[in-house]
């Protein structure tokens, strides 16, 4: 069974540009969440999607957006990149079964903004 | 809202010694509790989880954790560590109701196992 796949693994962008990151969940998982990991702030929740609907959103500016497609694949977009957006972006998928929750994480996309 | 405090940012130990990584949480609602491990340049791997039932939870790689509701703690333990356990460990919580998978993480504890 394939795990959560995130593409690309590494990305270098210039300030002011925009970027799109992709996440393919485990087959059958309909819930996808995104997290930002930085040395200073640690792991912070960005968004959660289920069946193409955003269920939760973290405390990030509007430059951060996401979406989920009918096949449960998800993308997140960051516009007008800032140096502080440099981070490891992690995607997690789950079945979202009540009473048996477990999130499976991808290997992440390392974004460097220069 | 939930918050998680990992009391030690770094823990150095010698190989074959026991280790305890401490985690305390705060929440106004019931939560599920998790420990994840992260190796360099990798994503997060679930070590163990507490959803309900027995407060002593056993996970992979010989790790276990005990949920203490009165002390709002979920400390991770291993009786004998190996060099390969060197990694960063994260404690996390998510709300038990509401159908959300949103995880709130602690800042992490870097475990270094020395020969």
Short mmCIF file of C-alpha atoms in Angstrom, two decimals:
data_model
loop_
_atom_site.label_atom_id
_atom_site.label_comp_id
_atom_site.label_asym_id
_atom_site.label_seq_id
_atom_site.Cartn_x
_atom_site.Cartn_y
_atom_site.Cartn_z
CA UNK A 1 0.00 0.00 0.00
CA UNK A 2 1.55 3.30 -1.08
CA UNK A 3 2.04 5.95 1.57
CA UNK A 4 1.35 9.66 1.41
CA UNK A 5 3.22 11.17 -1.53
CA UNK A 6 4.30 14.79 -1.58
CA UNK A 7 5.79 16.50 -4.60
CA UNK A 8 8.21 18.02 -5.11
CA UNK A 9 10.56 17.04 -2.27
CA UNK A 10 12.66 20.19 -2.58
CA UNK A 11 11.90 23.61 -4.00
CA UNK A 12 13.78 26.90 -4.21
CA UNK A 13 11.81 30.04 -4.95
CA UNK A 14 12.46 33.76 -4.98
CA UNK A 15 10.70 36.29 -2.76
CA UNK A 16 7.49 37.50 -4.33
CA UNK A 17 6.91 34.35 -6.37
CA UNK A 18 4.13 31.88 -5.75
CA UNK A 19 4.36 28.13 -5.23
CA UNK A 20 2.07 25.11 -5.38
CA UNK A 21 2.73 21.95 -3.41
CA UNK A 22 0.99 18.65 -4.05
CA UNK A 23 -0.11 15.81 -1.78
CA UNK A 24 -1.52 12.43 -2.78
CA UNK A 25 -3.09 10.66 0.21
CA UNK A 26 -3.16 6.96 0.93
CA UNK A 27 -5.76 5.24 -1.22
CA UNK A 28 -9.15 5.41 0.48
CA UNK A 29 -8.24 8.29 2.79
CA UNK A 30 -10.53 11.26 2.34
CA UNK A 31 -9.09 13.57 4.99
CA UNK A 32 -5.96 15.59 4.22
CA UNK A 33 -4.22 18.05 6.53
CA UNK A 34 -1.25 20.34 5.97
CA UNK A 35 1.37 21.49 8.49
CA UNK A 36 4.29 23.91 8.37
CA UNK A 37 7.44 22.98 10.27
CA UNK A 38 10.09 25.57 11.09
CA UNK A 39 12.90 25.55 13.68
CA UNK A 40 11.43 28.55 15.46
CA UNK A 41 7.70 27.81 15.47
CA UNK A 42 7.75 24.02 15.31
CA UNK A 43 4.84 22.19 13.70
CA UNK A 44 1.86 24.40 12.97
CA UNK A 45 -1.47 23.40 11.47
CA UNK A 46 -2.37 25.03 8.16
CA UNK A 47 -5.59 23.44 6.88
CA UNK A 48 -7.72 20.32 6.96
CA UNK A 49 -9.83 19.07 4.06
CA UNK A 50 -12.43 16.35 3.87
CA UNK A 51 -14.35 15.46 0.72
CA UNK A 52 -13.23 18.65 -1.03
CA UNK A 53 -14.38 20.88 1.85
CA UNK A 54 -12.11 22.84 4.13
CA UNK A 55 -13.02 21.82 7.68
CA UNK A 56 -10.43 23.75 9.65
CA UNK A 57 -7.93 26.50 9.00
CA UNK A 58 -4.94 27.49 11.08
CA UNK A 59 -3.76 30.97 11.94
CA UNK A 60 -1.94 31.81 8.71
CA UNK A 61 -2.32 34.82 6.39
CA UNK A 62 -4.52 34.66 3.33
CA UNK A 63 -1.44 34.12 1.14
CA UNK A 64 -1.72 30.48 2.19
CA UNK A 65 -4.53 28.61 0.48
CA UNK A 66 -5.41 25.06 -0.37
CA UNK A 67 -7.87 22.82 -2.08
CA UNK A 68 -8.83 19.19 -2.38
CA UNK A 69 -9.93 17.41 -5.52
CA UNK A 70 -12.57 14.73 -6.00
CA UNK A 71 -9.86 12.01 -5.91
CA UNK A 72 -8.78 13.35 -2.46
CA UNK A 73 -5.50 14.71 -3.78
CA UNK A 74 -4.72 18.09 -2.28
CA UNK A 75 -2.68 21.13 -3.19
CA UNK A 76 -1.57 24.08 -1.18
CA UNK A 77 -0.56 27.41 -2.65
CA UNK A 78 1.51 30.19 -1.18
CA UNK A 79 1.46 33.50 -3.01
CA UNK A 80 3.87 36.44 -2.70
CA UNK A 81 6.49 34.34 -0.96
CA UNK A 82 8.42 35.77 1.97
CA UNK A 83 11.74 34.62 3.42
CA UNK A 84 9.87 33.44 6.52
CA UNK A 85 7.88 30.96 4.42
CA UNK A 86 10.98 28.79 4.17
CA UNK A 87 9.96 25.58 5.91
CA UNK A 88 9.20 21.90 5.64
CA UNK A 89 5.58 21.50 4.56
CA UNK A 90 4.03 18.23 5.67
CA UNK A 91 0.86 16.63 4.46
CA UNK A 92 -1.04 13.99 6.41
CA UNK A 93 -3.95 11.80 5.40
CA UNK A 94 -6.40 9.75 7.44
CA UNK A 95 -9.56 7.70 7.18
CA UNK A 96 -11.28 9.93 9.73
CA UNK A 97 -13.00 6.99 11.38
CA UNK A 98 -14.62 8.03 14.68
CA UNK A 99 -12.81 6.43 17.60
CA UNK A 100 -9.84 5.25 15.57
CA UNK A 101 -8.06 8.31 14.33
CA UNK A 102 -4.54 8.13 12.94
CA UNK A 103 -2.76 10.55 10.62
CA UNK A 104 -0.15 9.25 8.18
CA UNK A 105 2.45 11.77 7.10
CA UNK A 106 4.32 12.22 3.85
CA UNK A 107 8.04 12.99 3.70
CA UNK A 108 7.36 16.66 3.17
CA UNK A 109 8.33 19.37 0.72
CA UNK A 110 11.32 21.47 1.75
CA UNK A 111 10.67 25.01 0.51
CA UNK A 112 13.52 27.51 0.51
CA UNK A 113 12.73 31.14 -0.29
CA UNK A 114 15.71 33.27 -1.32
CA UNK B 1 -8.16 25.14 22.39
CA UNK B 2 -5.37 22.71 23.13
CA UNK B 3 -1.70 23.16 23.93
CA UNK B 4 1.18 20.73 24.40
CA UNK B 5 4.35 21.25 26.41
CA UNK B 6 7.36 19.03 25.99
CA UNK B 7 9.46 19.72 29.02
CA UNK B 8 12.87 18.87 27.57
CA UNK B 9 14.12 20.21 24.26
CA UNK B 10 17.15 17.88 24.25
CA UNK B 11 17.80 14.58 26.01
CA UNK B 12 21.22 12.90 25.72
CA UNK B 13 21.51 9.30 26.93
CA UNK B 14 23.90 6.42 26.59
CA UNK B 15 23.06 3.32 24.60
CA UNK B 16 21.11 0.68 26.57
CA UNK B 17 20.06 3.23 29.21
CA UNK B 18 16.37 3.88 29.91
CA UNK B 19 14.80 7.11 28.74
CA UNK B 20 11.67 9.14 29.52
CA UNK B 21 10.48 12.00 27.33
CA UNK B 22 7.97 14.18 29.12
CA UNK B 23 4.77 15.65 27.70
CA UNK B 24 2.03 17.68 29.36
CA UNK B 25 -1.09 18.97 27.67
CA UNK B 26 -3.89 21.42 28.29
CA UNK B 27 -7.37 21.16 26.85
CA UNK B 28 -10.92 22.16 27.70
CA UNK B 29 -12.27 19.09 25.87
CA UNK B 30 -11.38 15.41 25.77
CA UNK B 31 -8.42 14.67 23.55
CA UNK B 32 -6.63 11.85 21.84
CA UNK B 33 -2.87 11.71 22.49
CA UNK B 34 -0.03 10.75 20.17
CA UNK B 35 3.72 10.41 20.02
CA UNK B 36 5.45 10.80 16.66
CA UNK B 37 9.11 10.35 15.70
CA UNK B 38 10.94 12.25 12.99
CA UNK B 39 14.27 11.17 11.54
CA UNK B 40 16.40 13.75 9.64
CA UNK B 41 14.86 14.88 6.36
CA UNK B 42 11.84 12.65 6.89
CA UNK B 43 8.17 13.04 7.71
CA UNK B 44 6.54 11.99 10.96
CA UNK B 45 6.01 8.37 11.95
CA UNK B 46 3.45 7.39 14.56
CA UNK B 47 4.99 5.63 17.58
CA UNK B 48 1.82 5.14 19.60
CA UNK B 49 -1.56 6.66 20.41
CA UNK B 50 -4.02 6.83 23.28
CA UNK B 51 -7.67 6.99 22.28
CA UNK B 52 -9.40 5.30 25.23
CA UNK B 53 -9.15 2.28 27.50
CA UNK B 54 -5.96 1.17 29.21
CA UNK B 55 -3.80 4.11 30.20
CA UNK B 56 -0.59 2.22 29.40
CA UNK B 57 -0.06 2.20 25.66
CA UNK B 58 2.57 0.16 23.86
CA UNK B 59 3.93 1.26 20.52
CA UNK B 60 6.49 0.36 17.94
CA UNK B 61 10.23 -0.06 18.51
CA UNK B 62 9.76 -0.91 22.21
CA UNK B 63 8.29 2.44 23.23
CA UNK B 64 5.41 2.84 25.64
CA UNK B 65 3.54 5.77 27.18
CA UNK B 66 1.23 6.25 30.11
CA UNK B 67 -1.76 8.58 30.06
CA UNK B 68 -2.33 10.33 33.37
CA UNK B 69 -5.55 12.31 33.26
CA UNK B 70 -5.16 13.97 36.68
CA UNK B 71 -1.70 15.25 35.80
CA UNK B 72 -2.60 15.82 32.13
CA UNK B 73 0.55 14.02 31.12
CA UNK B 74 1.52 11.48 28.47
CA UNK B 75 5.18 10.61 29.03
CA UNK B 76 7.05 8.37 26.60
CA UNK B 77 9.41 5.69 27.89
CA UNK B 78 11.80 3.06 26.61
CA UNK B 79 13.67 0.73 28.98
CA UNK B 80 16.78 0.39 26.81
CA UNK B 81 17.61 2.71 23.90
CA UNK B 82 19.65 2.04 20.78
CA UNK B 83 21.76 4.33 18.63
CA UNK B 84 19.03 4.08 15.99
CA UNK B 85 16.56 5.79 18.37
CA UNK B 86 18.39 9.08 17.83
CA UNK B 87 15.69 11.33 16.37
CA UNK B 88 13.25 14.08 17.28
CA UNK B 89 10.10 13.09 19.13
CA UNK B 90 6.84 15.01 19.09
CA UNK B 91 3.88 14.74 21.44
CA UNK B 92 0.53 15.78 19.94
CA UNK B 93 -3.17 15.99 20.79
CA UNK B 94 -6.35 16.19 18.75
CA UNK B 95 -9.93 16.75 19.92
CA UNK B 96 -11.79 13.53 20.67
CA UNK B 97 -15.09 14.89 19.37
CA UNK B 98 -15.94 16.94 16.33
CA UNK B 99 -14.51 14.64 13.71
CA UNK B 100 -11.38 16.72 13.22
CA UNK B 101 -7.91 15.33 12.65
CA UNK B 102 -6.28 18.65 13.54
CA UNK B 103 -3.15 17.91 15.56
CA UNK B 104 -1.57 20.32 18.02
CA UNK B 105 2.10 19.50 18.53
CA UNK B 106 4.64 20.19 21.21
CA UNK B 107 7.96 21.78 20.25
CA UNK B 108 9.70 18.43 20.13
CA UNK B 109 12.45 16.66 22.08
CA UNK B 110 15.72 15.75 20.39
CA UNK B 111 16.89 12.42 21.70
CA UNK B 112 20.57 11.69 21.17
CA UNK B 113 21.79 8.19 22.00
CA UNK B 114 25.55 8.03 22.51
CA UNK B 115 27.67 4.86 22.35
#
